[in-house]
Short mmCIF file of C-alpha atoms in Angstrom, two decimals:
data_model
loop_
_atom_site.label_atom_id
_atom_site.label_comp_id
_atom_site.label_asym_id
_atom_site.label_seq_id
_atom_site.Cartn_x
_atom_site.Cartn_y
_atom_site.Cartn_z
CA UNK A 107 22.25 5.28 24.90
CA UNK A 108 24.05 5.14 21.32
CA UNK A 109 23.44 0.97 21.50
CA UNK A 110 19.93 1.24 23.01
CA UNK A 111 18.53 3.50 20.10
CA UNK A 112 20.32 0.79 17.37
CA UNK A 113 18.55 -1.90 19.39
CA UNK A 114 15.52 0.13 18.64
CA UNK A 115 15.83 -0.04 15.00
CA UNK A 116 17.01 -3.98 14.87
CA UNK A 117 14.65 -4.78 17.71
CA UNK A 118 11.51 -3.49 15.38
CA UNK A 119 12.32 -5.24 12.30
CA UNK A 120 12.91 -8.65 14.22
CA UNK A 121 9.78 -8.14 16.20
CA UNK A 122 7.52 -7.96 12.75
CA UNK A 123 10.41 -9.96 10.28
CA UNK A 124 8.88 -13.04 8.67
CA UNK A 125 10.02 -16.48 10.92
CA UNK A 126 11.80 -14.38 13.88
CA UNK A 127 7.91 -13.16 14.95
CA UNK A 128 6.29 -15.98 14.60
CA UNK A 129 4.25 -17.25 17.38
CA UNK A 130 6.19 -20.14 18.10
CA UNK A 131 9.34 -18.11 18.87
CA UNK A 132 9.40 -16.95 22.52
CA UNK A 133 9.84 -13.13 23.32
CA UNK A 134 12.54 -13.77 25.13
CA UNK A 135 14.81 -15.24 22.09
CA UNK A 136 13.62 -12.57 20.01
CA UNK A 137 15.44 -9.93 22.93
CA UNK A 138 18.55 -11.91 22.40
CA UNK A 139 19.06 -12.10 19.07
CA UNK A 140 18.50 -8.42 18.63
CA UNK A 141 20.65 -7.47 21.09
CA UNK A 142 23.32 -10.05 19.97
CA UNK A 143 22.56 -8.13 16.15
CA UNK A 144 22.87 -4.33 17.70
CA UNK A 145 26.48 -5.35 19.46
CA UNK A 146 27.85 -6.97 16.39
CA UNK A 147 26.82 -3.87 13.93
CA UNK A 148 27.76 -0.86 16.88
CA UNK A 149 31.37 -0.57 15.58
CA UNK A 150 30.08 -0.35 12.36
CA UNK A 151 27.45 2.24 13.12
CA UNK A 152 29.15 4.14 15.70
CA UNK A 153 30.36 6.98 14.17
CA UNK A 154 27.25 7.59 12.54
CA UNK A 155 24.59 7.07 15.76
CA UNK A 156 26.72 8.54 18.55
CA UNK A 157 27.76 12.18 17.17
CA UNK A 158 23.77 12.58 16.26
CA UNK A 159 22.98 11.29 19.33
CA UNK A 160 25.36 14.00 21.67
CA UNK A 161 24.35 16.46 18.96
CA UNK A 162 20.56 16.58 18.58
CA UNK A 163 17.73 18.84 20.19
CA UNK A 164 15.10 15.46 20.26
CA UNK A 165 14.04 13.56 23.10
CA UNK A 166 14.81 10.17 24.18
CA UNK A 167 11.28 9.29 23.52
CA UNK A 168 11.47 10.75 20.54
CA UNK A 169 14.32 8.83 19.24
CA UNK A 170 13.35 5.43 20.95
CA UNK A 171 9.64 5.87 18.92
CA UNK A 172 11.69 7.06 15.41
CA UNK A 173 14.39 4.31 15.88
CA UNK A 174 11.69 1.51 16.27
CA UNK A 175 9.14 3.09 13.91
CA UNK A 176 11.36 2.57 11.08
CA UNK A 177 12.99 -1.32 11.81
CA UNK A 178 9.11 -2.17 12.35
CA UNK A 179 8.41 -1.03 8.65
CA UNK A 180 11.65 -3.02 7.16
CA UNK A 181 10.56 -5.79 9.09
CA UNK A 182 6.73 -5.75 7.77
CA UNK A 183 8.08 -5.15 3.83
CA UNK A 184 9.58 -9.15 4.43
CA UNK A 185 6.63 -10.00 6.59
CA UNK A 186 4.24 -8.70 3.67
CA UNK A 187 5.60 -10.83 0.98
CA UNK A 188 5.18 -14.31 3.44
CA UNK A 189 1.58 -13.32 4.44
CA UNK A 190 0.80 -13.17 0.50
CA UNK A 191 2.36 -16.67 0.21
CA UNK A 192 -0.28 -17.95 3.07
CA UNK A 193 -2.77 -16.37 0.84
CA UNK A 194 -1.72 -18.22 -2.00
CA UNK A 195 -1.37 -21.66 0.12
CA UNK A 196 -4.43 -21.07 1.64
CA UNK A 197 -6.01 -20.08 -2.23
CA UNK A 198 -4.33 -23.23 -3.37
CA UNK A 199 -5.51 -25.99 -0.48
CA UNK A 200 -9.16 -24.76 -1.45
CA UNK A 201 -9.20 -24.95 -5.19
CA UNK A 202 -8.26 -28.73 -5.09
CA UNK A 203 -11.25 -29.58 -1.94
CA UNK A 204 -8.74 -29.64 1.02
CA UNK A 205 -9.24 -27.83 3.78
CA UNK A 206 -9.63 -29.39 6.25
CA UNK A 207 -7.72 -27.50 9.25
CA UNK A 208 -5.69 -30.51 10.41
CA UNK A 209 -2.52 -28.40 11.23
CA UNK A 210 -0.97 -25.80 13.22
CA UNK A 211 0.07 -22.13 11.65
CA UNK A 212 3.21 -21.49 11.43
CA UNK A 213 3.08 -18.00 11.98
CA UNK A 214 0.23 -17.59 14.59
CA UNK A 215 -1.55 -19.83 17.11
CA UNK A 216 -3.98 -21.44 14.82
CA UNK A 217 -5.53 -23.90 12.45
CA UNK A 218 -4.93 -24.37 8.72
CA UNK A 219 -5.06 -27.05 6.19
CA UNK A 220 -1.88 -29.34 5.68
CA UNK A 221 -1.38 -28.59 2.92
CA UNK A 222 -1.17 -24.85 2.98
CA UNK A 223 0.68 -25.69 6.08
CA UNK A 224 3.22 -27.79 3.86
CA UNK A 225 3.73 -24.78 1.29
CA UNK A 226 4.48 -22.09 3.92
CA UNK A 227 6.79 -24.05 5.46
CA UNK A 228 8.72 -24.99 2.58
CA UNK A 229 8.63 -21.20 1.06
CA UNK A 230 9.92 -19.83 5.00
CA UNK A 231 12.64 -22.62 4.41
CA UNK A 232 13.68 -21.45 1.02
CA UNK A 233 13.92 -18.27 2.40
CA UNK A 234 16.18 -18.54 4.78
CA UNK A 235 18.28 -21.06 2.51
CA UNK A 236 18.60 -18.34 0.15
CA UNK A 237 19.77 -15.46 3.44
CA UNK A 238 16.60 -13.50 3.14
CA UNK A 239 17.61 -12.26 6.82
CA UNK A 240 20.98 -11.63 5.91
CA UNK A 241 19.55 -9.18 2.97
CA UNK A 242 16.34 -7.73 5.30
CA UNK A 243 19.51 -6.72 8.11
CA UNK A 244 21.66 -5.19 5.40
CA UNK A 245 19.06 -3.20 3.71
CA UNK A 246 18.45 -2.20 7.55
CA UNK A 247 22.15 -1.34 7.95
CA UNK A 248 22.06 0.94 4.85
CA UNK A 249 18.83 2.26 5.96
CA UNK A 250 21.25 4.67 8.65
CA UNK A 251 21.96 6.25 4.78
CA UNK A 252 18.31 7.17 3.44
CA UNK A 253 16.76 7.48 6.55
CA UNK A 254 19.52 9.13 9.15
CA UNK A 255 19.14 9.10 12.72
CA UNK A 256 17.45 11.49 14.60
CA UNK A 257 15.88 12.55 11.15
CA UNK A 258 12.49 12.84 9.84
CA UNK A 259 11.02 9.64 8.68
CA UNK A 260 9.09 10.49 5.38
CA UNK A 261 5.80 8.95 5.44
CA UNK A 262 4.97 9.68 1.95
CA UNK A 263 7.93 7.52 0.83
CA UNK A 264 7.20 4.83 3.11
CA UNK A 265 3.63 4.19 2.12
CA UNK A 266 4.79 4.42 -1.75
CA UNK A 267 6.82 1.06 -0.14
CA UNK A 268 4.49 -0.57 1.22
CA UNK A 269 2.12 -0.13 -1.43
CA UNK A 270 4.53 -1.00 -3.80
CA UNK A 271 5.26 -4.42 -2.23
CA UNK A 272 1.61 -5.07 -1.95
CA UNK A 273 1.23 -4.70 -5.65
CA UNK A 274 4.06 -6.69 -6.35
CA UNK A 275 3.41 -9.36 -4.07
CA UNK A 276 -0.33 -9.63 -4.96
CA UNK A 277 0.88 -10.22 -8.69
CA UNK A 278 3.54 -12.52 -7.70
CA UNK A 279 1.01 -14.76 -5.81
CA UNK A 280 -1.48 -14.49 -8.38
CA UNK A 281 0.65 -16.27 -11.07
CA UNK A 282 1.88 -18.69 -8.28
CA UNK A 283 -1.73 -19.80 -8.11
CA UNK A 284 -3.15 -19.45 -11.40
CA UNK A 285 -2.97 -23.32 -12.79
CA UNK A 286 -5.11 -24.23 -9.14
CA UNK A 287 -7.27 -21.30 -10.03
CA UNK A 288 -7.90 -22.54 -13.57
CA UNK A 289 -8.17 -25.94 -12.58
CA UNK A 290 -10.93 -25.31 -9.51
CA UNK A 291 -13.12 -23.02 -12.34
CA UNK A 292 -13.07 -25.63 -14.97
CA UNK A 293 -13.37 -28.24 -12.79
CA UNK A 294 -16.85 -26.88 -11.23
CA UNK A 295 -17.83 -25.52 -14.24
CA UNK A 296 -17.70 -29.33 -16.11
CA UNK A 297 -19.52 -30.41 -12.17
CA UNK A 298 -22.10 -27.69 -12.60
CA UNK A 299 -23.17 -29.18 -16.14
CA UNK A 300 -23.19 -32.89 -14.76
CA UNK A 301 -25.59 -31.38 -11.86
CA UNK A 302 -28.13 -29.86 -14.45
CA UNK A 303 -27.75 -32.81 -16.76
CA UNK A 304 -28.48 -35.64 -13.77
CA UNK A 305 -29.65 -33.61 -11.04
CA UNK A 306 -30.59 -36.83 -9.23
CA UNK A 307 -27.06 -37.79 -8.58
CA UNK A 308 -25.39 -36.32 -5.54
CA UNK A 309 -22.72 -34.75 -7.56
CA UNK A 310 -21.04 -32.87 -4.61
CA UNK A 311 -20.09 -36.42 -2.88
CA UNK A 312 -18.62 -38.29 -6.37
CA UNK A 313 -16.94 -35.16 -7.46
CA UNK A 314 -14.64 -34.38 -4.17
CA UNK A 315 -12.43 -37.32 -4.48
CA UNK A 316 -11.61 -36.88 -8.40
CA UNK A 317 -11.41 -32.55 -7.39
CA UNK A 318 -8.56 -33.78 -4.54
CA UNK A 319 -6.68 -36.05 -6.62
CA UNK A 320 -6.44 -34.03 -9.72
CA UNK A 321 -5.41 -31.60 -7.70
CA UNK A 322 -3.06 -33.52 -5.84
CA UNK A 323 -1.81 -34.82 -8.80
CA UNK A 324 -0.85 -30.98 -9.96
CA UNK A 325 0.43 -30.19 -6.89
CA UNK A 326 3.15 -33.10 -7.12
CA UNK A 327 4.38 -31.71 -10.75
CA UNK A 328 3.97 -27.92 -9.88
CA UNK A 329 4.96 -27.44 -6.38
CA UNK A 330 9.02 -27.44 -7.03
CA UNK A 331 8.35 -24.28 -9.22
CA UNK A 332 6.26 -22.94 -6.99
CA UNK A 333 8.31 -22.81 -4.03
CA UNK A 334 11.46 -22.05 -6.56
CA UNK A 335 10.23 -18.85 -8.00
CA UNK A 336 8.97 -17.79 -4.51
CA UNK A 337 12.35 -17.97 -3.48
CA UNK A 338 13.69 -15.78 -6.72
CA UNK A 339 10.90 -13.00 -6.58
CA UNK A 340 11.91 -12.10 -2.54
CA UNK A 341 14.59 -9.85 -3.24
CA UNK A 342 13.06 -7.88 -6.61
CA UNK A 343 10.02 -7.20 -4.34
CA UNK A 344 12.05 -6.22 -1.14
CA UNK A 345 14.80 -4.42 -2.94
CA UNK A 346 11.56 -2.66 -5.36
CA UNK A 347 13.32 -4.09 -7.97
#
C-alpha cells in the first residue's frame, strides 16, 4: 500500500512532466519508469510514508487522489515553463513569415512550423542536458517535507505557485522573443509606408522573401543565446527563485 501511494505521487508528476508526457511516449513506458522511480526512492521514503499510512483515519481513495493531486502539480510547474517556450517558438516562426506547418509537435499529435519545431526541440534537449528531471524528482522527494502525507494540500499556496511560474515564465519568454518582436514591427511598419507610397506594387509578395531571410539571418546569430538562457532560467522559475 506504502509503495502504491508513492507511485501516486511520482506517477502524477511523470504523467504531466515536460518530455515524459509527451504524445510520442507510450503509456505504457510512462508506467515503468514511475514504478522503476517509486522502488528506487521507497527506502528512502519509508519511514516517512508507512507509519502515516498504518496511522491515519483517511481513506484509500482519499490518499490515492491527495498522493496524485500533488505529483500532477510538480509535474505541470516544469510542464508550464516548456509550453511558454512553444509560445515563444511559435511567436518567433511568425514574426520572420514562416509558418508554414511542415512538422510534427513534439509534445502533442500535431502540426507546427519547422522552425518552432527546431527551437522546442533544442530547448527540451538542453533541458535534460542540464538534469531538469533529476531537479523536478528531487524537489518531489523533498516535497514529503512541505507537503506530508496524508496531510492537507494547501490550495492557496499552490495557486500562489502556479501563478508565480506563469509570471515568471511569461517574462522570461518575452525577452527571449523581443529582437523577433522588434524586428516583425519595424519591418511592417517600413512595408506599410512602401504600400501607401506605391500602392500599385504587390508589396505583400516582394516583401516575404527579404521578411524570411532577415529573419533567418537573426535567427542564425541569436538562437545559441536563446536556447542558452532557456536552459539557465529553468531552475530560478521552478525553484521560485
Amino acid at each position: 500500500m506504502a509503495l502504491f501511494l508513492i507511485f501516486c505521487r511520482i506517477g502524477g508528476c511523470v504523467l504531466t512532466m515536460p518530455g515524459f508526457s509527451s504524445a510520442r511516449v507510450p503509456a505504457v513506458l510512462r508506467v515503468f519508469i514511475s514504478a522503476a522511480l517509486s522502488l528506487s526512492i521507497m527506502p528512502v521514503l519509508w519511514d516517512t510514508v508507512y507509519p502515516a499510512v498504518r496511522t491515519s483515519n483517511a481513506t484509500y481513495i482519499g490518499f490515492i487522489f491527495s498522493e496524485s493531486l500533488i505529483g500532477v502539480m510538480f509535474g505541470m510547474l516544469a510542464r508550464l515553463y516548456t509550453l511558454g517556450l512553444q509560445f515563444a517558438a511559435s511567436t518567433v516562426a511568425m514574426m520572420i513569415g514562416y509558418t508554414q506547418p511542415s512538422a510534427s509537435d513534439i509534445f502533442e499529435d500535431g502540426q507546427e512550423s519547422a522552425l518552432s519545431g527546431f527551437i522546442i526541440f533544442a530547448g527540451m534537449m538542453i533541458l535534460f542536458m542540464l538534469d531538469f528531471h533529476h531537479l523536478v524528482f528531487r524537489g518531489l522527494i523533498d516535497s514529503y517535507t512541505s507537503m506530508p502525507f496524508g496531510g492537507v494540500m494547501q490550495m492557496r499556496s499552490t495557486l500562489i505557485s502556479f501563478t508565480d511560474t506563469l509570471s515568471t515564465t511569461f517574462s522570461i519568454m518575452l525577452r527571449l522573443s523581443s529582437p523577433f518582436l522588434i524586428y516583425g514591427l519595424l519591418f511592417n511598419v517600413a512595408i506599410g509606408f512602401i504600400n501607401k507610397l506605391a500602392p500599385q506594387i504587390p508589396v505583400y509578395f516582394i516583401s516575404t522573401p527579404y521578411l524570411l531571410f532577415g529573419g533567418l539571418f537573426l535567427f542564425y546569430f541569436s538562437v545559441a543565446a536563446m536556447i542558452s538562457q532557456f536552459g539557465q532560467s529553468f531552475t530560478s522559475v521552478f525553484m521560485g527563485q
